[in-house]
Short mmCIF file of C-alpha atoms and ligand atoms in Angstrom, two decimals:
data_model
loop_
_atom_site.label_atom_id
_atom_site.label_comp_id
_atom_site.label_asym_id
_atom_site.label_seq_id
_atom_site.Cartn_x
_atom_site.Cartn_y
_atom_site.Cartn_z
CA MET A 1 -0.34 55.96 55.47
CA ARG A 2 1.84 53.06 56.64
CA LYS A 3 4.40 51.90 54.12
CA MET A 4 4.80 48.41 55.53
CA MET A 5 3.37 45.01 54.74
CA TYR A 6 0.27 43.93 56.63
CA ILE A 7 0.62 40.36 57.89
CA ASP A 8 -1.40 38.73 60.68
CA GLY A 9 -2.79 42.07 61.78
CA LYS A 10 0.69 43.62 62.16
CA TRP A 11 2.59 46.17 60.06
CA VAL A 12 5.92 44.62 59.23
CA SER A 13 9.10 45.17 57.21
CA ALA A 14 10.51 42.50 54.93
CA ARG A 15 12.36 39.81 56.89
CA SER A 16 15.41 40.55 54.74
CA GLY A 17 15.14 44.26 55.52
CA GLU A 18 15.15 45.00 51.79
CA THR A 19 13.15 47.92 50.43
CA LYS A 20 11.94 49.22 47.10
CA GLU A 21 11.44 52.78 45.89
CA ILE A 22 8.05 53.56 44.39
CA ILE A 23 8.07 56.25 41.75
CA ASN A 24 5.68 58.65 40.10
CA PRO A 25 5.63 57.87 36.35
CA TYR A 26 4.90 61.53 35.58
CA ASN A 27 8.31 62.75 36.78
CA GLN A 28 10.19 59.74 38.18
CA GLU A 29 10.20 61.23 41.70
CA VAL A 30 10.35 58.75 44.57
CA ILE A 31 6.98 58.87 46.30
CA ALA A 32 7.46 56.07 48.83
CA VAL A 33 9.87 53.43 50.04
CA VAL A 34 8.21 50.11 50.86
CA PRO A 35 9.40 46.67 51.97
CA ARG A 36 10.57 44.33 49.23
CA GLY A 37 9.31 41.01 50.50
CA ASP A 38 10.42 37.57 49.38
CA ARG A 39 9.23 33.98 49.72
CA GLU A 40 9.68 33.97 53.53
CA ASP A 41 7.36 36.96 53.91
CA ALA A 42 4.83 35.33 51.58
CA ARG A 43 4.95 32.17 53.72
CA ASP A 44 4.33 34.26 56.86
CA ALA A 45 1.28 35.79 55.22
CA ILE A 46 -0.02 32.42 54.02
CA ARG A 47 0.48 30.90 57.50
CA ALA A 48 -1.45 33.79 59.04
CA ALA A 49 -4.30 33.41 56.55
CA ARG A 50 -4.36 29.63 57.09
CA LYS A 51 -4.53 30.01 60.87
CA ALA A 52 -7.22 32.68 60.63
CA PHE A 53 -9.30 30.42 58.40
CA ASP A 54 -8.78 27.16 60.30
CA GLU A 55 -8.71 28.30 63.89
CA GLY A 56 -9.54 31.99 64.20
CA GLU A 57 -12.62 33.95 65.21
CA TRP A 58 -13.37 34.74 61.53
CA ARG A 59 -15.14 31.38 61.05
CA LYS A 60 -17.64 32.40 63.75
CA VAL A 61 -18.44 35.71 62.08
CA THR A 62 -21.89 35.27 60.54
CA ALA A 63 -22.75 36.19 56.97
CA PRO A 64 -24.86 39.22 58.06
CA GLU A 65 -21.90 40.39 60.16
CA ARG A 66 -19.55 40.02 57.19
CA ALA A 67 -22.06 42.00 55.13
CA ASP A 68 -22.03 44.75 57.70
CA MET A 69 -18.22 44.88 57.72
CA LEU A 70 -18.10 45.14 53.93
CA PHE A 71 -20.69 47.93 53.98
CA GLN A 72 -18.38 49.76 56.37
CA VAL A 73 -15.47 49.29 53.93
CA ALA A 74 -17.60 50.78 51.15
CA GLU A 75 -18.47 53.76 53.35
CA LYS A 76 -14.85 54.37 54.28
CA ILE A 77 -13.76 54.24 50.65
CA ARG A 78 -16.30 56.97 49.96
CA LYS A 79 -15.05 58.91 52.99
CA TYR A 80 -11.39 58.67 51.91
CA LYS A 81 -12.17 58.88 48.19
CA GLN A 82 -10.09 61.99 47.46
CA GLU A 83 -7.06 60.74 49.37
CA LEU A 84 -7.22 57.29 47.74
CA ALA A 85 -7.68 58.76 44.27
CA GLU A 86 -4.72 61.10 44.73
CA LEU A 87 -2.56 58.19 45.84
CA GLU A 88 -3.61 56.18 42.78
CA THR A 89 -2.82 59.09 40.43
CA LEU A 90 0.54 59.66 42.10
CA ASN A 91 1.49 56.01 41.65
CA THR A 92 0.00 55.27 38.20
CA GLY A 93 0.01 58.64 36.43
CA LYS A 94 -3.66 58.25 35.44
CA THR A 95 -5.74 61.40 35.58
CA LEU A 96 -7.36 62.28 38.89
CA THR A 97 -10.75 62.15 37.17
CA GLU A 98 -10.07 58.52 36.26
CA SER A 99 -8.86 57.70 39.77
CA LEU A 100 -11.94 59.30 41.34
CA ALA A 101 -14.14 57.21 39.04
CA ASP A 102 -12.15 54.11 40.06
CA MET A 103 -12.87 54.87 43.74
CA ASP A 104 -16.60 55.15 43.03
CA GLY A 105 -16.42 51.77 41.32
CA ILE A 106 -14.47 50.26 44.23
CA ALA A 107 -16.99 51.46 46.81
CA ALA A 108 -19.77 50.08 44.60
CA VAL A 109 -18.09 46.67 44.47
CA PHE A 110 -17.82 46.44 48.27
CA GLN A 111 -21.41 47.58 48.60
CA TYR A 112 -22.59 45.03 46.01
CA TYR A 113 -20.86 42.08 47.69
CA ALA A 114 -21.93 43.30 51.13
CA GLY A 115 -25.47 43.03 49.79
CA LEU A 116 -24.89 39.50 48.48
CA ALA A 117 -22.95 38.16 51.48
CA ASP A 118 -26.01 36.94 53.38
CA LYS A 119 -28.35 36.14 50.50
CA ASP A 120 -27.42 32.57 49.61
CA GLY A 121 -28.96 30.26 52.19
CA GLY A 122 -28.35 27.20 50.05
CA MET A 123 -30.87 25.02 48.27
CA ILE A 124 -33.20 22.23 49.36
CA ILE A 125 -32.95 19.28 47.01
CA GLU A 126 -35.89 16.96 46.39
CA SER A 127 -34.26 13.73 47.53
CA PRO A 128 -35.33 10.62 45.60
CA ILE A 129 -34.69 8.52 48.74
CA PRO A 130 -37.63 8.20 51.17
CA ASN A 131 -37.11 9.50 54.72
CA SER A 132 -34.15 11.65 53.88
CA SER A 133 -33.26 15.28 53.53
CA SER A 134 -30.88 16.72 51.01
CA ARG A 135 -29.54 20.23 50.65
CA MET A 136 -26.80 22.13 48.91
CA VAL A 137 -24.77 24.73 50.79
CA ARG A 138 -22.00 27.03 49.70
CA GLU A 139 -18.93 27.37 51.91
CA PRO A 140 -15.76 29.47 51.66
CA VAL A 141 -12.89 27.86 49.77
CA GLY A 142 -10.26 28.72 52.40
CA VAL A 143 -7.07 30.72 51.86
CA CYS A 144 -7.21 32.78 48.66
CA GLY A 145 -4.10 34.15 46.97
CA GLN A 146 -4.81 37.30 44.97
CA ILE A 147 -2.27 38.78 42.56
CA THR A 148 -3.00 42.11 40.90
CA PRO A 149 -1.56 44.32 38.12
CA TRP A 150 -0.44 47.95 38.03
CA ASN A 151 -2.98 49.49 35.68
CA TYR A 152 -5.98 49.54 38.06
CA PRO A 153 -4.26 48.70 41.35
CA LEU A 154 -7.04 49.13 43.89
CA LEU A 155 -9.93 48.45 41.52
CA GLN A 156 -8.58 45.05 40.50
CA ALA A 157 -7.82 44.24 44.15
CA SER A 158 -11.37 45.19 45.16
CA TRP A 159 -12.86 42.85 42.54
CA LYS A 160 -11.07 40.03 44.36
CA LEU A 161 -11.19 41.13 48.01
CA ALA A 162 -14.88 41.96 48.23
CA PRO A 163 -16.29 38.60 46.99
CA ALA A 164 -13.61 36.57 48.80
CA LEU A 165 -14.43 38.19 52.15
CA ALA A 166 -18.18 38.16 51.52
CA ALA A 167 -17.93 34.38 51.14
CA GLY A 168 -15.93 34.04 54.38
CA ASN A 169 -12.45 33.30 53.02
CA THR A 170 -9.13 34.66 54.23
CA VAL A 171 -6.81 36.34 51.75
CA VAL A 172 -3.20 37.05 50.88
CA VAL A 173 -2.99 39.91 48.39
CA LYS A 174 0.08 40.72 46.36
CA PRO A 175 -0.21 43.98 44.44
CA SER A 176 2.08 44.82 41.55
CA GLU A 177 5.54 45.65 42.87
CA ILE A 178 5.36 49.06 41.18
CA THR A 179 1.92 50.17 42.41
CA PRO A 180 1.37 48.91 45.97
CA LEU A 181 0.27 52.11 47.69
CA THR A 182 -3.52 52.04 47.53
CA THR A 183 -3.56 48.33 48.43
CA LEU A 184 -1.58 49.17 51.58
CA ARG A 185 -4.00 52.00 52.31
CA ILE A 186 -7.01 49.71 52.04
CA ALA A 187 -5.37 47.31 54.51
CA GLU A 188 -5.56 50.19 57.01
CA ILE A 189 -9.26 50.46 56.22
CA PHE A 190 -9.80 46.74 56.88
CA GLU A 191 -7.96 47.17 60.19
CA GLU A 192 -10.10 50.20 61.06
CA VAL A 193 -13.29 48.25 60.35
CA GLY A 194 -12.07 45.46 62.64
CA PHE A 195 -11.35 42.48 60.41
CA PRO A 196 -9.59 39.95 62.68
CA PRO A 197 -5.81 39.45 62.31
CA GLY A 198 -4.84 37.17 59.44
CA VAL A 199 -8.09 37.58 57.49
CA VAL A 200 -6.56 40.13 55.11
CA ASN A 201 -2.81 40.08 54.51
CA VAL A 202 -0.89 42.27 52.08
CA VAL A 203 2.55 41.09 51.06
CA LEU A 204 4.81 43.05 48.71
CA GLY A 205 7.51 41.90 46.33
CA PRO A 206 8.28 40.55 42.89
CA GLY A 207 6.04 38.15 41.03
CA SER A 208 8.93 35.75 40.51
CA THR A 209 9.32 35.16 44.26
CA VAL A 210 6.35 36.40 46.31
CA GLY A 211 3.79 35.77 43.54
CA GLN A 212 5.27 32.42 42.68
CA GLU A 213 5.23 31.32 46.35
CA ILE A 214 1.54 32.19 46.62
CA ALA A 215 0.81 30.24 43.44
CA GLU A 216 2.83 27.20 44.57
CA ASN A 217 2.11 27.01 48.29
CA HIS A 218 -0.11 24.08 49.25
CA ASP A 219 -1.72 26.05 52.08
CA VAL A 220 -3.34 28.30 49.48
CA ASP A 221 -6.64 26.85 48.24
CA LEU A 222 -7.49 29.30 45.45
CA ILE A 223 -5.52 31.67 43.31
CA SER A 224 -7.04 34.63 41.53
CA PHE A 225 -4.75 36.48 39.15
CA THR A 226 -5.11 39.54 36.95
CA GLY A 227 -2.26 40.31 34.61
CA GLY A 228 -0.51 39.15 31.48
CA GLY A 229 -0.47 35.75 29.80
CA VAL A 230 3.17 34.95 30.56
CA ALA A 231 2.67 35.22 34.32
CA GLY A 232 -0.79 33.64 34.00
CA ARG A 233 0.70 30.50 32.46
CA GLN A 234 3.39 30.27 35.18
CA ILE A 235 0.76 30.69 37.87
CA MET A 236 -1.46 28.01 36.35
CA GLN A 237 1.46 25.57 36.25
CA ALA A 238 2.46 26.41 39.84
CA ALA A 239 -1.14 26.08 41.03
CA ALA A 240 -1.35 22.54 39.68
CA GLY A 241 0.78 21.30 42.61
CA ASN A 242 -2.25 21.09 44.90
CA PHE A 243 -4.94 21.63 42.23
CA LYS A 244 -5.87 25.07 43.49
CA LYS A 245 -9.08 26.56 42.24
CA ILE A 246 -7.96 29.14 39.72
CA SER A 247 -9.26 32.30 38.17
CA LEU A 248 -7.29 34.21 35.53
CA GLU A 249 -8.12 37.65 34.13
CA LEU A 250 -5.66 38.10 31.29
CA GLY A 251 -5.07 40.37 28.34
CA GLY A 252 -7.06 41.33 25.28
CA LYS A 253 -6.69 42.77 21.80
CA ASN A 254 -10.17 44.04 21.50
CA PRO A 255 -12.00 44.90 18.27
CA ASN A 256 -14.14 48.01 18.01
CA ILE A 257 -16.32 47.39 14.91
CA VAL A 258 -17.89 50.38 13.17
CA PHE A 259 -20.50 49.80 10.47
CA ALA A 260 -21.28 52.50 7.91
CA ASP A 261 -24.73 53.12 9.41
CA ALA A 262 -23.34 53.97 12.88
CA ASP A 263 -23.92 57.39 14.38
CA PHE A 264 -20.70 58.81 12.91
CA ASP A 265 -19.74 61.48 15.45
CA THR A 266 -20.54 59.32 18.46
CA ALA A 267 -18.59 56.38 17.06
CA VAL A 268 -15.57 58.62 16.39
CA ASP A 269 -15.72 60.02 19.92
CA TYR A 270 -15.91 56.56 21.48
CA ALA A 271 -13.20 55.15 19.21
CA LEU A 272 -10.82 57.65 20.83
CA ASN A 273 -11.99 56.84 24.34
CA ALA A 274 -11.84 53.10 23.62
CA VAL A 275 -8.11 53.14 22.93
CA PHE A 276 -6.59 56.25 24.49
CA PHE A 277 -8.31 56.15 27.90
CA HIS A 278 -5.60 55.60 30.57
CA ALA A 279 -3.01 55.78 27.76
CA GLY A 280 -4.31 52.48 26.39
CA GLN A 281 -3.28 50.57 29.50
CA VAL A 282 -6.63 48.86 29.80
CA CYS A 283 -7.09 45.11 29.27
CA SER A 284 -10.27 45.80 27.31
CA ALA A 285 -8.93 48.79 25.32
CA GLY A 286 -10.40 49.06 21.84
CA ALA A 287 -6.96 48.89 20.25
CA ARG A 288 -8.25 47.36 17.00
CA LEU A 289 -10.57 49.61 15.07
CA LEU A 290 -12.46 47.78 12.31
CA VAL A 291 -14.20 50.23 9.98
CA GLN A 292 -16.53 49.41 7.09
CA SER A 293 -14.69 50.38 3.92
CA SER A 294 -17.33 52.82 2.62
CA ILE A 295 -16.67 55.21 5.56
CA HIS A 296 -13.06 54.24 6.30
CA ASP A 297 -11.23 57.33 5.00
CA ARG A 298 -13.64 59.86 6.48
CA PHE A 299 -13.76 58.00 9.81
CA VAL A 300 -9.99 57.70 10.12
CA GLU A 301 -9.54 61.35 9.22
CA ALA A 302 -11.94 62.37 11.99
CA VAL A 303 -10.28 60.09 14.58
CA VAL A 304 -6.80 61.34 13.68
CA GLU A 305 -7.90 64.98 13.77
CA GLN A 306 -9.31 64.60 17.30
CA ALA A 307 -6.44 62.43 18.56
CA LYS A 308 -3.96 65.16 17.55
CA HIS A 309 -5.45 67.39 20.22
CA ILE A 310 -5.32 64.96 23.16
CA ARG A 311 -3.57 66.84 25.96
CA LEU A 312 -0.79 64.88 27.66
CA GLY A 313 0.37 65.88 31.10
CA ASN A 314 0.30 65.54 34.86
CA GLY A 315 -2.70 63.52 36.04
CA PHE A 316 -3.28 66.16 38.72
CA ASP A 317 -3.73 68.91 36.12
CA GLU A 318 -7.41 69.29 35.25
CA LYS A 319 -6.56 69.96 31.61
CA THR A 320 -4.71 66.66 31.20
CA GLN A 321 -6.55 64.07 29.12
CA MET A 322 -3.86 61.39 29.00
CA GLY A 323 -1.11 60.66 31.49
CA PRO A 324 2.19 58.82 31.08
CA VAL A 325 2.57 55.07 30.76
CA ILE A 326 3.64 53.21 33.87
CA SER A 327 7.41 52.71 33.52
CA ALA A 328 10.52 53.12 31.41
CA GLU A 329 10.40 49.39 30.55
CA HIS A 330 6.79 49.62 29.46
CA LEU A 331 7.48 52.72 27.37
CA ALA A 332 10.34 50.90 25.65
CA SER A 333 8.09 47.91 24.95
CA ILE A 334 5.42 50.16 23.36
CA GLU A 335 8.06 51.87 21.22
CA LYS A 336 9.25 48.46 20.07
CA TYR A 337 5.71 47.59 19.00
CA ILE A 338 5.50 50.81 17.05
CA GLN A 339 8.72 49.92 15.22
CA THR A 340 7.35 46.44 14.55
CA GLY A 341 4.22 47.97 13.03
CA ILE A 342 6.31 50.15 10.73
CA GLN A 343 8.48 47.19 9.69
CA GLU A 344 5.39 45.08 9.02
CA GLY A 345 4.12 47.66 6.54
CA ALA A 346 1.36 49.33 8.55
CA LYS A 347 1.13 53.06 7.76
CA LEU A 348 1.81 55.36 10.70
CA VAL A 349 -0.58 58.33 10.43
CA LEU A 350 -0.21 59.82 13.91
CA GLY A 351 2.26 59.85 16.79
CA GLY A 352 4.71 57.02 17.19
CA LYS A 353 7.18 58.99 19.29
CA ARG A 354 7.73 60.66 22.64
CA PRO A 355 6.27 64.19 22.88
CA ALA A 356 8.62 67.13 22.43
CA ASP A 357 7.04 69.24 25.21
CA PRO A 358 9.90 70.07 27.66
CA GLU A 359 7.52 69.64 30.63
CA LEU A 360 7.00 65.98 29.79
CA GLN A 361 10.61 64.91 29.45
CA LYS A 362 10.92 63.33 32.89
CA GLY A 363 7.77 61.28 32.48
CA PHE A 364 7.11 58.07 30.53
CA PHE A 365 5.07 59.72 27.79
CA ILE A 366 4.27 58.49 24.31
CA GLU A 367 2.04 60.27 21.80
CA PRO A 368 -1.32 58.85 20.79
CA THR A 369 -0.40 56.64 17.84
CA ILE A 370 -2.50 55.47 14.89
CA PHE A 371 -1.67 52.94 12.19
CA ILE A 372 -3.79 52.30 9.10
CA ASN A 373 -3.51 49.60 6.40
CA CYS A 374 -3.40 46.95 9.12
CA HIS A 375 -4.14 43.23 8.70
CA THR A 376 -4.77 40.42 11.12
CA ASN A 377 -1.51 38.72 10.15
CA MET A 378 0.50 41.59 11.67
CA ARG A 379 1.93 41.31 15.17
CA ILE A 380 0.80 44.86 15.87
CA VAL A 381 -2.78 43.68 15.33
CA GLN A 382 -2.43 40.41 17.19
CA GLU A 383 -0.38 41.31 20.25
CA GLU A 384 -1.19 43.60 23.16
CA SER A 385 0.97 46.76 23.11
CA PHE A 386 -0.90 47.94 26.22
CA GLY A 387 -0.26 51.53 25.21
CA PRO A 388 -1.96 54.35 23.27
CA VAL A 389 -1.62 52.59 19.92
CA LEU A 390 -4.57 52.13 17.56
CA THR A 391 -4.52 49.83 14.52
CA VAL A 392 -7.17 50.29 11.83
CA GLU A 393 -8.48 47.49 9.60
CA THR A 394 -11.29 47.63 7.06
CA PHE A 395 -14.08 45.23 6.14
CA ASP A 396 -16.84 45.09 3.55
CA THR A 397 -19.42 42.68 4.92
CA GLU A 398 -20.86 41.70 8.28
CA GLU A 399 -19.38 38.19 7.90
CA GLU A 400 -15.94 39.64 7.26
CA ALA A 401 -16.21 41.93 10.30
CA VAL A 402 -17.03 38.98 12.54
CA ARG A 403 -14.27 36.83 11.04
CA LEU A 404 -11.62 39.54 11.50
CA ALA A 405 -12.81 40.42 15.00
CA ASN A 406 -12.58 36.79 16.12
CA ASP A 407 -9.21 36.23 14.46
CA THR A 408 -7.24 36.58 17.69
CA ILE A 409 -6.07 34.35 20.52
CA TYR A 410 -7.91 36.69 22.89
CA GLY A 411 -11.59 37.02 23.73
CA LEU A 412 -11.98 39.66 26.39
CA ALA A 413 -14.20 42.41 25.00
CA GLY A 414 -15.34 44.19 21.86
CA ALA A 415 -17.89 46.67 20.55
CA VAL A 416 -20.29 46.97 17.62
CA TRP A 417 -21.47 50.29 16.23
CA THR A 418 -24.59 50.21 14.06
CA GLN A 419 -28.11 51.58 14.06
CA ASP A 420 -29.46 48.27 12.79
CA MET A 421 -30.40 46.42 15.97
CA ASN A 422 -30.90 43.11 14.17
CA ARG A 423 -27.36 43.31 12.92
CA ALA A 424 -26.11 44.34 16.38
CA GLU A 425 -27.76 41.25 17.83
CA ARG A 426 -26.46 38.93 15.09
CA VAL A 427 -22.89 40.21 15.40
CA SER A 428 -22.82 40.22 19.20
CA ARG A 429 -23.91 36.58 19.24
CA GLN A 430 -21.04 35.58 16.97
CA LEU A 431 -18.29 37.44 18.80
CA ARG A 432 -16.28 35.08 21.01
CA MET A 433 -15.75 37.54 23.86
CA GLY A 434 -16.68 37.86 27.52
CA THR A 435 -18.17 41.32 27.00
CA VAL A 436 -19.78 42.87 23.92
CA TRP A 437 -20.82 46.50 23.98
CA ILE A 438 -23.37 47.75 21.45
CA ASN A 439 -23.06 51.46 20.60
CA ASP A 440 -20.84 52.05 23.61
CA TYR A 441 -17.37 51.24 24.87
CA HIS A 442 -15.90 50.44 28.29
CA PRO A 443 -18.80 50.25 30.75
CA TYR A 444 -18.39 47.70 33.54
CA PHE A 445 -20.17 47.52 36.88
CA PRO A 446 -20.47 45.08 39.79
CA GLN A 447 -23.84 43.71 38.70
CA ALA A 448 -22.50 42.34 35.38
CA PRO A 449 -19.87 39.60 34.94
CA TRP A 450 -16.36 40.34 33.70
CA GLY A 451 -13.89 37.89 32.15
CA GLY A 452 -12.56 36.44 28.96
CA TYR A 453 -13.03 33.72 26.39
CA LYS A 454 -10.04 31.91 24.90
CA GLN A 455 -6.63 33.18 26.13
CA SER A 456 -8.19 36.15 27.92
CA GLY A 457 -8.80 34.08 30.98
CA ILE A 458 -10.58 31.52 33.07
CA GLY A 459 -13.54 32.27 35.31
CA ARG A 460 -15.47 35.46 35.93
CA GLU A 461 -15.27 38.38 38.33
CA LEU A 462 -18.10 40.65 39.49
CA CYS A 463 -21.81 39.74 39.50
CA HIS A 464 -23.11 36.86 41.64
CA VAL A 465 -20.94 34.52 39.56
CA GLY A 466 -17.86 36.34 40.90
CA LEU A 467 -18.95 35.40 44.42
CA GLU A 468 -19.51 31.78 43.42
CA GLU A 469 -15.86 31.55 42.31
CA TYR A 470 -14.94 31.96 45.99
CA THR A 471 -17.18 29.15 47.25
CA GLU A 472 -17.12 25.38 47.44
CA ILE A 473 -20.39 23.53 47.01
CA LYS A 474 -21.32 20.94 49.60
CA HIS A 475 -24.15 18.43 49.48
CA VAL A 476 -25.51 17.57 52.94
CA TYR A 477 -27.64 14.44 53.04
CA MET A 478 -29.44 13.14 56.11
CA ASN A 479 -31.06 9.76 56.61
CA LEU A 480 -34.10 10.56 58.76
CA ASP A 481 -34.79 6.95 59.67
CA PRO A 482 -31.45 5.12 60.00
CA LYS A 483 -31.73 1.30 60.33
CA PRO A 484 -29.28 -1.53 59.54
CA MET A 485 -29.21 -2.28 55.80
CA GLY A 486 -28.24 -5.96 56.10
CA TRP A 487 -26.23 -5.83 52.84
CA PHE A 488 -23.44 -8.12 54.18
CA GLN A 489 -25.55 -10.35 56.36
N1 NAD T 1 -8.64 40.74 32.10
C1 NAD T 1 -8.58 41.73 32.96
O1 NAD T 1 -9.54 42.04 33.64
C2 NAD T 1 -7.29 42.51 33.15
C3 NAD T 1 -7.30 43.65 33.96
C4 NAD T 1 -6.13 44.38 34.13
C5 NAD T 1 -4.96 43.97 33.48
N2 NAD T 1 -4.96 42.87 32.70
C6 NAD T 1 -3.73 42.47 31.99
O2 NAD T 1 -2.58 42.68 32.81
C7 NAD T 1 -1.44 42.92 32.01
C8 NAD T 1 -0.70 44.15 32.51
O3 NAD T 1 -0.45 44.06 33.85
P1 NAD T 1 1.02 43.67 34.43
O4 NAD T 1 2.08 44.14 33.51
O5 NAD T 1 1.04 44.11 35.86
O6 NAD T 1 0.95 42.10 34.33
P2 NAD T 1 1.99 41.05 34.88
O7 NAD T 1 1.46 39.73 34.46
O8 NAD T 1 3.38 41.37 34.53
O9 NAD T 1 1.90 41.21 36.47
C9 NAD T 1 0.69 41.10 37.17
C10 NAD T 1 0.98 40.63 38.57
O10 NAD T 1 1.51 39.33 38.53
C11 NAD T 1 2.71 39.25 39.27
N3 NAD T 1 3.53 38.21 38.67
C12 NAD T 1 4.36 38.31 37.60
N4 NAD T 1 4.93 37.11 37.35
C13 NAD T 1 4.44 36.24 38.27
C14 NAD T 1 4.65 34.85 38.53
N5 NAD T 1 5.48 34.12 37.79
N6 NAD T 1 4.00 34.28 39.54
C15 NAD T 1 3.13 35.00 40.28
N7 NAD T 1 2.92 36.32 40.12
C16 NAD T 1 3.55 36.93 39.11
C17 NAD T 1 3.27 40.66 39.20
O11 NAD T 1 4.19 40.89 40.23
C18 NAD T 1 2.01 41.49 39.32
O12 NAD T 1 1.61 41.60 40.66
C19 NAD T 1 -1.97 43.12 30.61
O13 NAD T 1 -1.76 41.96 29.85
C20 NAD T 1 -3.46 43.35 30.83
O14 NAD T 1 -4.27 43.04 29.73
C21 NAD T 1 -6.09 42.13 32.52
C1 BTL T 2 -11.13 45.40 34.02
N1 BTL T 2 -10.80 46.82 33.81
C2 BTL T 2 -11.48 47.29 32.59
C3 BTL T 2 -11.27 47.62 34.93
C4 BTL T 2 -9.38 47.03 33.76
C5 BTL T 2 -8.65 46.34 32.74
O1 BTL T 2 -7.48 46.59 32.54
#
């Protein structure tokens, strides 16, 4: 695999010659050295994408041909699935099982948008003007900047790349500076499939320089960002310079609501998966457990008992159920949240510290952590720790459950557990969230939209609406019998 940036169809170092070490969060070993780009490199990539969009052969590639190319990408991801998954596990620490599932999802996204690429032929409009024709067509937006986070590096990139290319745009992708490897590997796949130079560009470097340049640059027509609210706000401000189209997939503090009539064992099992999957580093993690008071003690006891046995370790070890968190900085930030929870008066009933196991000392590990006696006025309930930290609140009535669940600046996702389908329907309608799961947690797939209400984001990814984000709408009107009007005669 080439450890260079991919700009204008060429593999290049940073203009400055600077590099960055990429490490494995399981043991802090250096796994790669990659270029550390800056604004100049970002400008090169943007220029290449602009030229490819405005002047290149890409504009002549038909929608069925784009579909065919994206199908080939999907096939190659399946072909290289093991290699890609191993690279993702090496760079993120997530278990290989999770990475393999990510690769299935990534192939599915390319396949889905390949299928949609040539399906929208526009719309004939019934013109109210005699002797005229009127139609609506969708066209690519132009140069799309795409900035992605470290928790699902290739998956989040695929949610952006596949619809952007299906619609005929050119792209500049900036992966997280700590997890660039699978995004570089997929650039090789685009090259192998034969995407023309400049259509896909991958530029590496910090958000404060490379990311900021992409957000500010007036040659970029659209910016799609997945990450935290702080960067999201800076990107939105920077994008205002030329009124870029904007799509933001931000954080969440997602409620998992369990009513007393839920299937107890299943709800316990999913409550663990909701929060501890990928060590809680999931935007939609069910980090807030809301349990009806009549079953609270028994439910918490069962969750704690099972969480005690979660096996931490190397993502490549089949026995591992939870890997490390991504970095020393992130680990420190999670530990700070845990201290905040204790200071705020939440009761720590599990974890809260680094594991004692000598084999885990080089990695960024933190034990599965559970707090009870939590309230919505606590920071630990309101803010994203983005780690394996569960807060438990109680409620008595359906109205209270809805009120507590919605009492957050976020609105990404949430779940309802009950066997009363009328109640499930009533509650799901009142939750102000982009996704509501009923008697389940976590499923997402290309056919359904993904995105957030409130401060969880703007716009949607996946589904046909995710493709529409990457299009401009044009109205084409034709006078079929042009004659002088005589207005000024
Ligand atoms: N809603 C979703 O679908 C979704 C999915 C995954 C992650 N997330 C969120 O992402 C966050 C964790 O990821 P992270 O720590 O990588 O987020 P982050 O915001 O720190 O970084 C994300 C990306 O933005 C870049 N960046 C940072 N500052 C920037 C700036 N000023 N201008 C341009 N680019 C900038 C980074 O280099 C990185 O590539 C969490 O809040 C999580 O909830 C949301
Ligand atoms: C969108 N998702 C769930 C794949 C990753 C969020 O962090």
